[in-house]
Short mmCIF file of C-alpha atoms and ligand atoms in Angstrom, two decimals:
data_model
loop_
_atom_site.label_atom_id
_atom_site.label_comp_id
_atom_site.label_asym_id
_atom_site.label_seq_id
_atom_site.Cartn_x
_atom_site.Cartn_y
_atom_site.Cartn_z
CA MET A 14 181.43 74.52 117.99
CA PRO A 15 179.66 77.52 119.66
CA PRO A 16 177.47 76.30 122.65
CA PRO A 17 173.76 76.74 122.66
CA LYS A 18 172.54 80.09 124.22
CA PRO A 19 171.60 79.91 127.99
CA ARG A 20 167.87 80.30 128.71
CA VAL A 21 166.06 82.28 131.28
CA GLY A 22 166.49 79.81 134.25
CA GLU A 23 170.00 79.12 133.33
CA LEU A 24 170.88 82.76 133.39
CA LEU A 25 169.30 83.00 136.84
CA ALA A 26 171.29 80.03 137.98
CA LYS A 27 174.41 81.67 136.75
CA LYS A 28 173.74 84.64 138.72
CA ALA A 29 173.00 82.73 141.83
CA GLY A 30 176.24 80.41 141.28
CA ARG A 31 178.43 83.71 140.88
CA LYS A 32 177.46 84.71 144.50
CA LEU A 33 178.17 81.20 145.91
CA GLY A 34 181.29 80.54 143.93
CA VAL A 35 179.63 77.73 141.93
CA PRO A 36 180.79 78.16 138.32
CA VAL A 37 177.85 77.95 135.75
CA VAL A 38 179.39 77.41 132.37
CA ALA A 39 178.21 76.98 128.88
CA ALA A 40 177.54 73.15 127.92
CA HIS A 41 178.96 72.19 124.65
CA ARG A 42 176.71 69.28 123.53
CA ALA A 43 176.99 66.56 120.98
CA VAL A 44 174.68 68.62 118.82
CA LEU A 45 175.70 70.53 115.65
CA SER A 46 175.14 74.27 116.49
CA GLN A 47 176.23 75.12 113.04
CA PRO A 48 177.02 73.10 109.82
CA MET A 49 179.95 70.81 109.88
CA ASP A 50 183.25 71.64 108.12
CA TRP A 51 182.85 68.94 105.57
CA LYS A 52 185.48 70.14 103.36
CA ASN A 53 188.47 70.00 105.84
CA LEU A 54 187.45 67.62 108.74
CA PRO A 55 187.45 64.28 106.92
CA LYS A 56 191.09 65.12 105.66
CA VAL A 57 192.20 65.66 109.40
CA LEU A 58 190.42 62.55 110.56
CA PHE A 59 191.46 60.19 107.71
CA PRO A 60 194.70 61.72 106.33
CA ASN A 61 195.76 58.82 104.15
CA ASN A 62 192.47 57.42 103.08
CA PRO A 63 190.73 59.10 100.14
CA LYS A 64 187.75 56.63 100.22
CA ALA A 65 187.11 57.45 103.83
CA GLN A 66 187.41 61.23 103.21
CA GLU A 67 184.86 61.10 100.22
CA ILE A 68 182.45 58.99 102.26
CA LEU A 69 182.58 61.10 105.48
CA GLY A 70 182.73 64.40 103.36
CA LYS A 71 179.42 63.55 101.86
CA ASP A 72 177.94 62.35 105.15
CA MET A 73 178.98 65.43 107.00
CA MET A 74 177.57 67.74 104.38
CA SER A 75 174.05 66.07 104.77
CA ARG A 76 173.90 66.76 108.42
CA ALA A 77 172.00 70.02 109.27
CA ALA A 78 172.71 72.35 112.29
CA CYS A 79 170.08 72.29 115.12
CA PHE A 80 166.98 74.26 114.88
CA TRP A 81 166.41 74.12 118.83
CA ALA A 82 162.76 73.05 118.80
CA THR A 83 162.09 69.22 118.88
CA ASN A 84 162.50 66.56 121.18
CA CYS A 85 166.02 65.06 120.79
CA ILE A 86 165.33 62.06 123.06
CA ARG A 87 163.18 60.63 120.30
CA GLY A 88 165.84 60.88 117.62
CA CYS A 89 166.90 63.65 115.34
CA SER A 90 165.66 63.41 111.84
CA ILE A 91 167.97 66.04 110.66
CA ARG A 92 171.05 64.35 112.24
CA ALA A 93 172.17 67.33 114.25
CA ASN A 94 172.44 65.50 117.50
CA PHE A 95 174.92 62.52 117.92
CA GLN A 96 173.36 58.96 117.78
CA SER A 97 175.24 55.87 116.47
CA THR A 98 172.18 55.00 114.32
CA THR A 99 172.21 58.36 112.49
CA VAL A 100 175.83 59.47 112.60
CA LEU A 101 178.17 56.50 112.92
CA LEU A 102 176.36 53.72 110.98
CA PRO A 103 175.33 55.46 107.67
CA PRO A 104 178.91 56.20 106.67
CA ALA A 105 180.01 52.75 107.88
CA LEU A 106 177.26 51.20 105.68
CA ALA A 107 178.46 53.41 102.78
CA THR A 108 181.77 51.79 102.79
CA GLY A 109 180.13 48.55 101.73
CA ASN A 110 182.10 46.70 104.31
CA LEU A 111 179.36 46.44 106.99
CA ASP A 112 176.47 43.72 107.37
CA ILE A 113 173.99 44.41 110.21
CA ILE A 114 172.26 41.40 111.53
CA THR A 115 169.19 42.59 113.71
CA ASP A 116 167.09 40.76 116.20
CA ALA A 117 170.01 38.63 117.16
CA MET A 118 170.51 37.75 120.73
CA VAL A 119 174.07 36.62 121.55
CA ARG A 120 174.31 33.66 123.82
CA GLU A 121 178.06 33.00 123.80
CA VAL A 122 181.43 33.69 122.20
CA VAL A 123 182.60 30.60 120.26
CA LEU A 124 186.22 29.43 120.54
CA ASP A 125 188.24 26.89 118.60
CA ASP A 126 190.43 24.23 120.16
CA SER A 127 193.30 26.56 120.56
CA GLY A 128 191.34 28.94 122.65
CA LYS A 129 190.92 31.48 119.92
CA ALA A 130 187.63 33.31 119.29
CA THR A 131 185.95 32.18 115.99
CA GLY A 132 182.61 34.04 116.36
CA VAL A 133 179.41 34.22 118.36
CA HIS A 134 176.53 32.01 118.90
CA TYR A 135 173.23 33.79 118.71
CA ILE A 136 169.53 33.16 118.69
CA ASP A 137 167.43 34.97 115.81
CA LYS A 138 164.72 36.42 117.63
CA VAL A 139 162.25 36.21 114.86
CA THR A 140 162.70 32.64 113.96
CA ARG A 141 164.08 31.42 117.36
CA ARG A 142 166.75 29.62 115.52
CA ASP A 143 170.22 29.29 116.73
CA ALA A 144 173.00 30.70 114.45
CA ILE A 145 176.75 31.39 114.28
CA ALA A 146 178.35 34.71 113.05
CA LYS A 147 181.95 33.77 112.18
CA ALA A 148 184.68 36.34 112.70
CA ARG A 149 188.54 36.86 112.65
CA VAL A 150 188.06 39.16 115.69
CA VAL A 151 185.23 39.34 118.07
CA ILE A 152 184.41 42.76 119.70
CA LEU A 153 181.86 42.68 122.46
CA ALA A 154 180.07 46.16 122.81
CA ALA A 155 176.79 44.78 124.28
CA SER A 156 176.67 47.48 127.00
CA THR A 157 178.43 46.86 130.34
CA CYS A 158 176.31 44.25 132.04
CA GLU A 159 175.41 42.30 128.82
CA THR A 160 179.03 42.13 127.77
CA SER A 161 180.04 40.54 131.17
CA ARG A 162 176.94 38.33 130.84
CA ILE A 163 178.11 36.97 127.50
CA LEU A 164 181.49 36.36 128.93
CA LEU A 165 180.16 34.53 131.94
CA ASN A 166 177.82 32.46 129.68
CA SER A 167 180.74 31.46 127.21
CA LYS A 168 182.95 28.61 127.97
CA SER A 169 186.72 28.71 127.88
CA ARG A 170 188.62 25.44 127.36
CA ASP A 171 188.54 24.18 130.84
CA LYS A 172 185.85 26.21 132.73
CA ALA A 173 182.70 28.18 132.44
CA GLY A 174 183.37 31.85 131.91
CA LEU A 175 185.61 33.37 129.22
CA ALA A 176 188.41 35.91 129.58
CA ASN A 177 188.01 35.43 133.38
CA SER A 178 191.26 34.05 134.68
CA SER A 179 191.66 37.04 136.82
CA GLY A 180 188.10 36.34 138.42
CA GLN A 181 187.22 40.05 137.70
CA VAL A 182 184.26 39.53 135.30
CA GLY A 183 181.23 40.79 136.91
CA LEU A 184 183.10 42.73 139.67
CA ASN A 185 183.58 46.55 140.10
CA LEU A 186 179.95 47.37 138.89
CA MET A 187 179.33 51.17 139.21
CA ASP A 188 176.66 53.66 138.37
CA SER A 189 176.87 57.44 138.78
CA VAL A 190 175.93 58.91 142.18
CA GLY A 191 172.71 60.90 141.27
CA THR A 192 170.20 63.12 143.20
CA ARG A 193 167.87 65.89 142.09
CA LEU A 194 166.19 68.85 143.77
CA GLY A 195 163.81 71.30 142.02
CA ALA A 196 161.51 74.25 143.11
CA HIS A 197 159.22 76.96 142.08
CA ILE A 198 161.15 80.14 141.06
CA PRO A 199 158.94 83.23 141.54
CA ALA A 200 161.22 85.25 139.34
CA MET A 201 160.20 83.07 136.46
CA GLU A 202 156.46 83.43 136.67
CA ASP A 203 154.56 85.02 134.01
CA LEU A 204 157.15 84.94 131.34
CA PRO A 205 156.27 85.77 127.80
CA PRO A 206 155.15 82.98 125.61
CA MET A 207 158.33 81.52 124.08
CA ASN A 208 159.87 78.12 122.88
CA GLU A 209 162.73 77.12 125.25
CA ASP A 210 163.07 73.57 124.04
CA GLY A 211 166.53 74.16 123.06
CA ALA A 212 168.91 71.20 122.38
CA GLY A 213 166.86 68.64 124.33
CA GLY A 214 168.48 69.26 127.56
CA LEU A 215 170.84 71.53 129.58
CA HIS A 216 172.61 74.48 127.84
CA THR A 217 174.69 75.33 130.96
CA TYR A 218 176.50 73.04 133.42
CA VAL A 219 178.57 73.17 136.60
CA PRO A 220 181.93 71.26 136.57
CA TRP A 221 183.16 70.07 139.85
CA TRP A 222 184.43 73.08 141.55
CA LEU A 223 185.80 72.02 144.92
CA VAL A 224 188.73 70.01 143.77
CA ASN A 225 191.16 71.50 146.29
CA GLU A 226 188.74 71.12 149.24
CA HIS A 227 188.43 67.44 149.78
CA ALA A 228 189.98 67.50 153.27
CA LYS A 229 186.73 69.33 154.43
CA LEU A 230 184.31 67.33 152.35
CA GLY A 231 184.50 63.96 153.89
CA PHE A 232 184.16 62.17 150.54
CA ALA A 233 186.52 61.29 147.67
CA ARG A 234 186.12 62.64 144.01
CA GLY A 235 183.30 64.98 142.97
CA TYR A 236 180.27 65.65 140.81
CA HIS A 237 179.00 67.89 138.16
CA ILE A 238 175.53 69.61 138.18
CA GLU A 239 173.04 69.64 135.31
CA MET A 240 170.20 71.82 135.38
CA GLY A 241 166.73 72.42 133.53
CA GLY A 242 163.26 74.05 133.51
CA GLY A 243 161.37 76.96 131.93
CA ARG A 244 159.02 76.98 129.12
CA GLN A 245 159.67 73.82 127.20
CA MET A 246 157.17 71.62 125.19
CA PRO A 247 154.68 70.90 127.86
CA GLU A 248 153.93 67.24 128.94
CA VAL A 249 150.72 66.16 130.75
CA LYS A 250 153.03 65.45 133.72
CA ASN A 251 154.13 69.11 133.87
CA PHE A 252 150.78 70.35 134.94
CA GLY A 253 150.73 68.67 138.33
CA TYR A 254 152.28 71.78 139.72
CA LEU A 255 149.14 73.61 139.61
CA ASP A 256 147.88 71.43 142.33
CA SER A 257 150.27 73.14 144.70
CA THR A 258 150.25 76.74 143.30
CA SER A 259 146.51 77.03 142.55
CA PRO A 260 144.50 74.24 144.16
CA GLY A 261 140.77 74.05 142.98
CA VAL A 262 140.99 76.64 140.21
CA TYR A 263 139.10 75.98 136.89
CA GLY A 264 137.67 77.89 133.91
CA ARG A 265 139.32 81.29 132.98
CA LYS A 266 141.26 81.34 136.31
CA LEU A 267 142.80 77.96 135.56
CA LYS A 268 144.11 79.32 132.12
CA GLU A 269 145.47 82.32 133.74
CA GLU A 270 147.24 80.50 136.38
CA ALA A 271 148.66 78.02 133.93
CA ARG A 272 150.03 80.93 131.89
CA ARG A 273 151.46 82.38 135.03
CA TYR A 274 153.08 79.29 136.57
CA TYR A 275 154.00 77.36 133.42
CA GLY A 276 157.75 77.32 133.10
CA ALA A 277 158.54 78.73 136.80
CA GLN A 278 160.06 75.37 137.84
CA PHE A 279 163.74 74.87 137.88
CA GLY A 280 165.75 71.91 139.08
CA PHE A 281 169.30 70.63 139.46
CA SER A 282 170.55 67.23 139.33
CA GLY A 283 174.03 65.93 140.20
CA ARG A 284 176.13 63.14 138.69
CA GLY A 285 178.98 62.06 140.90
CA GLU A 286 181.89 59.69 140.91
CA MET A 287 181.43 56.34 142.35
CA LEU A 288 184.38 54.31 143.46
CA PRO A 289 184.31 50.59 143.00
CA ASN A 290 183.58 48.63 146.03
CA LYS A 291 183.47 44.80 146.97
CA ASP A 292 179.63 45.02 147.74
CA CYS A 293 178.73 45.97 144.15
CA TYR A 294 178.87 43.34 141.52
CA SER A 295 176.95 41.12 139.12
CA GLU A 296 177.07 37.17 138.66
CA LEU A 297 175.19 34.57 136.83
CA ASP A 298 171.89 33.65 138.44
CA PRO A 299 171.97 29.96 138.85
CA ASN A 300 168.13 29.54 138.82
CA VAL A 301 166.85 32.13 136.24
CA VAL A 302 166.92 32.08 132.51
CA ASP A 303 165.38 34.62 130.06
CA GLN A 304 163.00 33.73 127.38
CA TRP A 305 165.72 32.32 125.16
CA GLY A 306 167.09 30.04 127.78
CA ILE A 307 170.01 32.10 128.59
CA PRO A 308 171.12 32.56 132.30
CA VAL A 309 170.52 36.10 133.43
CA LEU A 310 172.55 38.14 135.89
CA ARG A 311 171.69 38.95 139.40
CA PHE A 312 173.06 42.02 141.06
CA HIS A 313 174.46 42.89 144.49
CA TRP A 314 174.61 46.42 145.71
CA LYS A 315 175.51 48.76 148.53
CA TRP A 316 176.35 52.30 148.20
CA SER A 317 179.31 53.24 150.46
CA ASP A 318 179.51 55.90 152.97
CA HIS A 319 181.42 57.99 150.41
CA GLU A 320 178.46 58.09 147.84
CA ILE A 321 175.86 58.83 150.57
CA LYS A 322 177.85 61.79 151.69
CA GLN A 323 178.44 62.96 148.14
CA ALA A 324 174.72 62.87 147.66
CA GLU A 325 174.08 65.05 150.78
CA HIS A 326 176.54 67.45 149.67
CA MET A 327 174.68 67.72 146.16
CA GLN A 328 171.35 68.28 148.01
CA GLN A 329 172.92 71.13 150.04
CA SER A 330 174.52 72.63 146.94
CA PHE A 331 171.25 72.56 144.98
CA ALA A 332 169.25 74.04 147.90
CA ALA A 333 171.78 76.99 148.02
CA MET A 334 171.47 77.43 144.30
CA ILE A 335 167.57 77.42 144.51
CA GLU A 336 167.75 79.91 147.32
CA GLY A 337 169.99 82.13 145.37
CA MET A 338 167.45 82.17 142.60
CA GLY A 339 164.73 83.24 145.00
CA GLY A 340 162.99 79.93 145.56
CA LYS A 341 162.54 77.72 148.58
CA ALA A 342 164.18 74.36 148.83
CA LYS A 343 163.86 71.45 151.01
CA PRO A 344 166.99 69.32 150.79
CA LEU A 345 166.92 65.75 151.79
CA SER A 346 169.53 63.59 153.67
CA GLY A 347 172.06 61.78 151.45
CA ALA A 348 170.58 58.40 152.06
CA ASP A 349 167.04 59.75 151.29
CA ALA A 350 168.16 61.57 148.13
CA ILE A 351 170.61 59.06 146.51
CA GLN A 352 168.75 57.62 143.27
CA ARG A 353 168.68 53.82 143.00
CA PRO A 354 171.64 52.09 141.43
CA GLY A 355 170.98 51.65 137.61
CA GLU A 356 168.76 54.70 137.53
CA ILE A 357 171.24 56.95 136.09
CA ILE A 358 171.96 54.26 133.40
CA HIS A 359 175.74 55.00 133.49
CA GLU A 360 176.53 51.55 134.60
CA VAL A 361 180.26 50.69 133.91
CA GLY A 362 182.92 48.39 135.12
CA THR A 363 182.47 44.45 135.38
CA ALA A 364 185.35 43.67 133.02
CA ARG A 365 188.03 46.37 133.91
CA MET A 366 191.15 47.25 131.91
CA GLY A 367 194.46 47.39 133.82
CA TYR A 368 198.12 46.88 133.54
CA LYS A 369 198.21 43.27 134.89
CA ALA A 370 196.51 40.11 133.75
CA ALA A 371 195.99 38.95 137.38
CA GLU A 372 194.00 41.96 138.17
CA SER A 373 192.09 42.97 135.15
CA VAL A 374 190.12 41.47 132.21
CA ALA A 375 191.51 43.71 129.33
CA ASN A 376 194.55 45.74 128.41
CA GLN A 377 194.54 49.47 127.69
CA TYR A 378 193.56 48.60 124.14
CA CYS A 379 190.28 46.78 125.37
CA GLN A 380 191.82 43.54 124.38
CA THR A 381 191.21 40.66 126.77
CA TRP A 382 194.35 39.09 128.38
CA ASP A 383 193.16 35.66 128.00
CA VAL A 384 191.75 35.73 124.35
CA LYS A 385 194.05 37.81 121.94
CA ASN A 386 191.25 38.30 119.26
CA LEU A 387 188.47 39.24 121.74
CA PHE A 388 187.95 42.84 122.50
CA LEU A 389 185.43 44.73 124.74
CA MET A 390 184.56 48.06 123.51
CA ASP A 391 181.84 49.52 125.89
CA GLY A 392 181.70 50.81 129.33
CA SER A 393 182.52 47.21 130.92
CA VAL A 394 186.27 48.10 130.68
CA LEU A 395 186.18 51.43 132.71
CA PRO A 396 188.15 50.77 136.02
CA SER A 397 186.32 53.67 137.67
CA ASN A 398 183.36 55.85 136.77
CA PRO A 399 184.19 59.51 136.65
CA ASP A 400 181.62 62.11 137.15
CA LYS A 401 181.26 62.75 133.31
CA ASN A 402 178.55 60.78 131.38
CA PRO A 403 180.48 57.94 130.04
CA THR A 404 179.49 57.92 126.40
CA LEU A 405 182.31 60.02 125.08
CA THR A 406 184.94 58.21 126.94
CA ILE A 407 183.60 54.88 125.67
CA LEU A 408 183.63 56.13 122.15
CA ALA A 409 187.20 57.63 122.41
CA LEU A 410 188.57 54.23 123.79
CA ALA A 411 186.71 52.34 121.14
CA TRP A 412 188.26 54.53 118.51
CA ARG A 413 191.70 54.29 119.90
CA SER A 414 191.27 50.41 120.38
CA SER A 415 190.00 50.08 116.75
CA GLU A 416 192.91 51.89 115.37
CA TRP A 417 195.42 49.74 117.38
CA LEU A 418 193.50 46.52 116.38
CA MET A 419 193.87 47.49 112.73
CA GLU A 420 197.51 47.92 113.08
CA GLU A 421 197.91 44.46 114.92
CA MET A 422 195.96 42.88 112.08
CA LYS A 423 198.12 44.41 109.60
CA ARG A 424 201.26 43.31 111.46
CA GLY A 425 199.89 39.82 111.48
CA ASN A 426 199.68 39.62 115.27
CA ILE A 427 195.92 39.00 115.32
S1 SF4 B 13 166.45 70.13 119.00
FE1 SF4 B 13 167.33 68.05 119.07
S2 SF4 B 13 166.05 66.85 117.71
FE2 SF4 B 13 165.67 69.01 117.23
S3 SF4 B 13 167.02 69.50 115.44
FE3 SF4 B 13 168.14 70.10 117.57
S4 SF4 B 13 169.41 68.22 117.94
FE4 SF4 B 13 167.82 67.59 116.37
#
């Protein structure tokens, strides 16, 4: 689909990037910029399945294109942006084959005597009663850390912890490397009033551009840059900037200053690849349980030199971009700038996929090596954390694994 149009700050960033050799390109978002091709797409996606074509065609027809003016983070009532609650679940419910049990806190996967998964044991959060959901196949997609927590809290035949013969459950925990830097850009002062809300986030983006220069950089892999600023729907916190531009003003002057400076802030944030290391992992806390009596995880974390250097490089790049846009930047050191682990909410790892059962928890189809009818379809299986936001990769892997699972079920292997 066509990407959303760049806004004032993004055009300025593009200009600055051109001089610095930093490519600022259009960001294609998971937001409909035009109506969906509901007549043809379902046939392409489900060529031999008329029922799926019909359900999906109707569903796609009812999704509208974005009107670029509301806060996507709160959910999209016209279903222009992608959310599982509005885009994936309605057609799945329309098949008549889906039951959703809400307010269910899963404690563990239940096995039969042969070691096969037979369902999950959960607590109904409303009645606080224990219950079992029976299943021919169990797919955990509880989010990275919760999936490994369920595995560690489950019991395999001879020991605590399920699908963990490799000892890898809980290890290789990663988040994205993140830092940010913003500044006042005088060229963006006094812009005419306009709505720059757009598609709830960036319309332009910088993919990693120094892929051939690692020898000089001192760290492996790379990062992408996201950016934002301008005249978007104000929030109370946005007005703090007047303390620095116009301290002490009030009355008419305050209004004039607000009109002059509002929207003249622009910032960059980086999302970088972290490599797994032995110091970053989770394990069951032996002393703490949650309100349901289920042991919680405790986390261990230490950024390696590699991530600290990457964060420092991000700060230098952001500062160069800000200066190129006419602002004044104060870059921080990598150690001071790097955001806390978990803050970017891209946590992945802890049950990695791999080629060998001895070194990984699941195979390339997200099937656990130890329990053939137990699958992990979330970020837990990612063996590394590329700089890209992980959601689309998780969806793609889940889709591929689900198709393989269906075939295996038809073949009678599962
Ligand atoms: S701006 Fe966001 S919430 Fe508003 S219509 Fe577009 S996608 Fe939906």
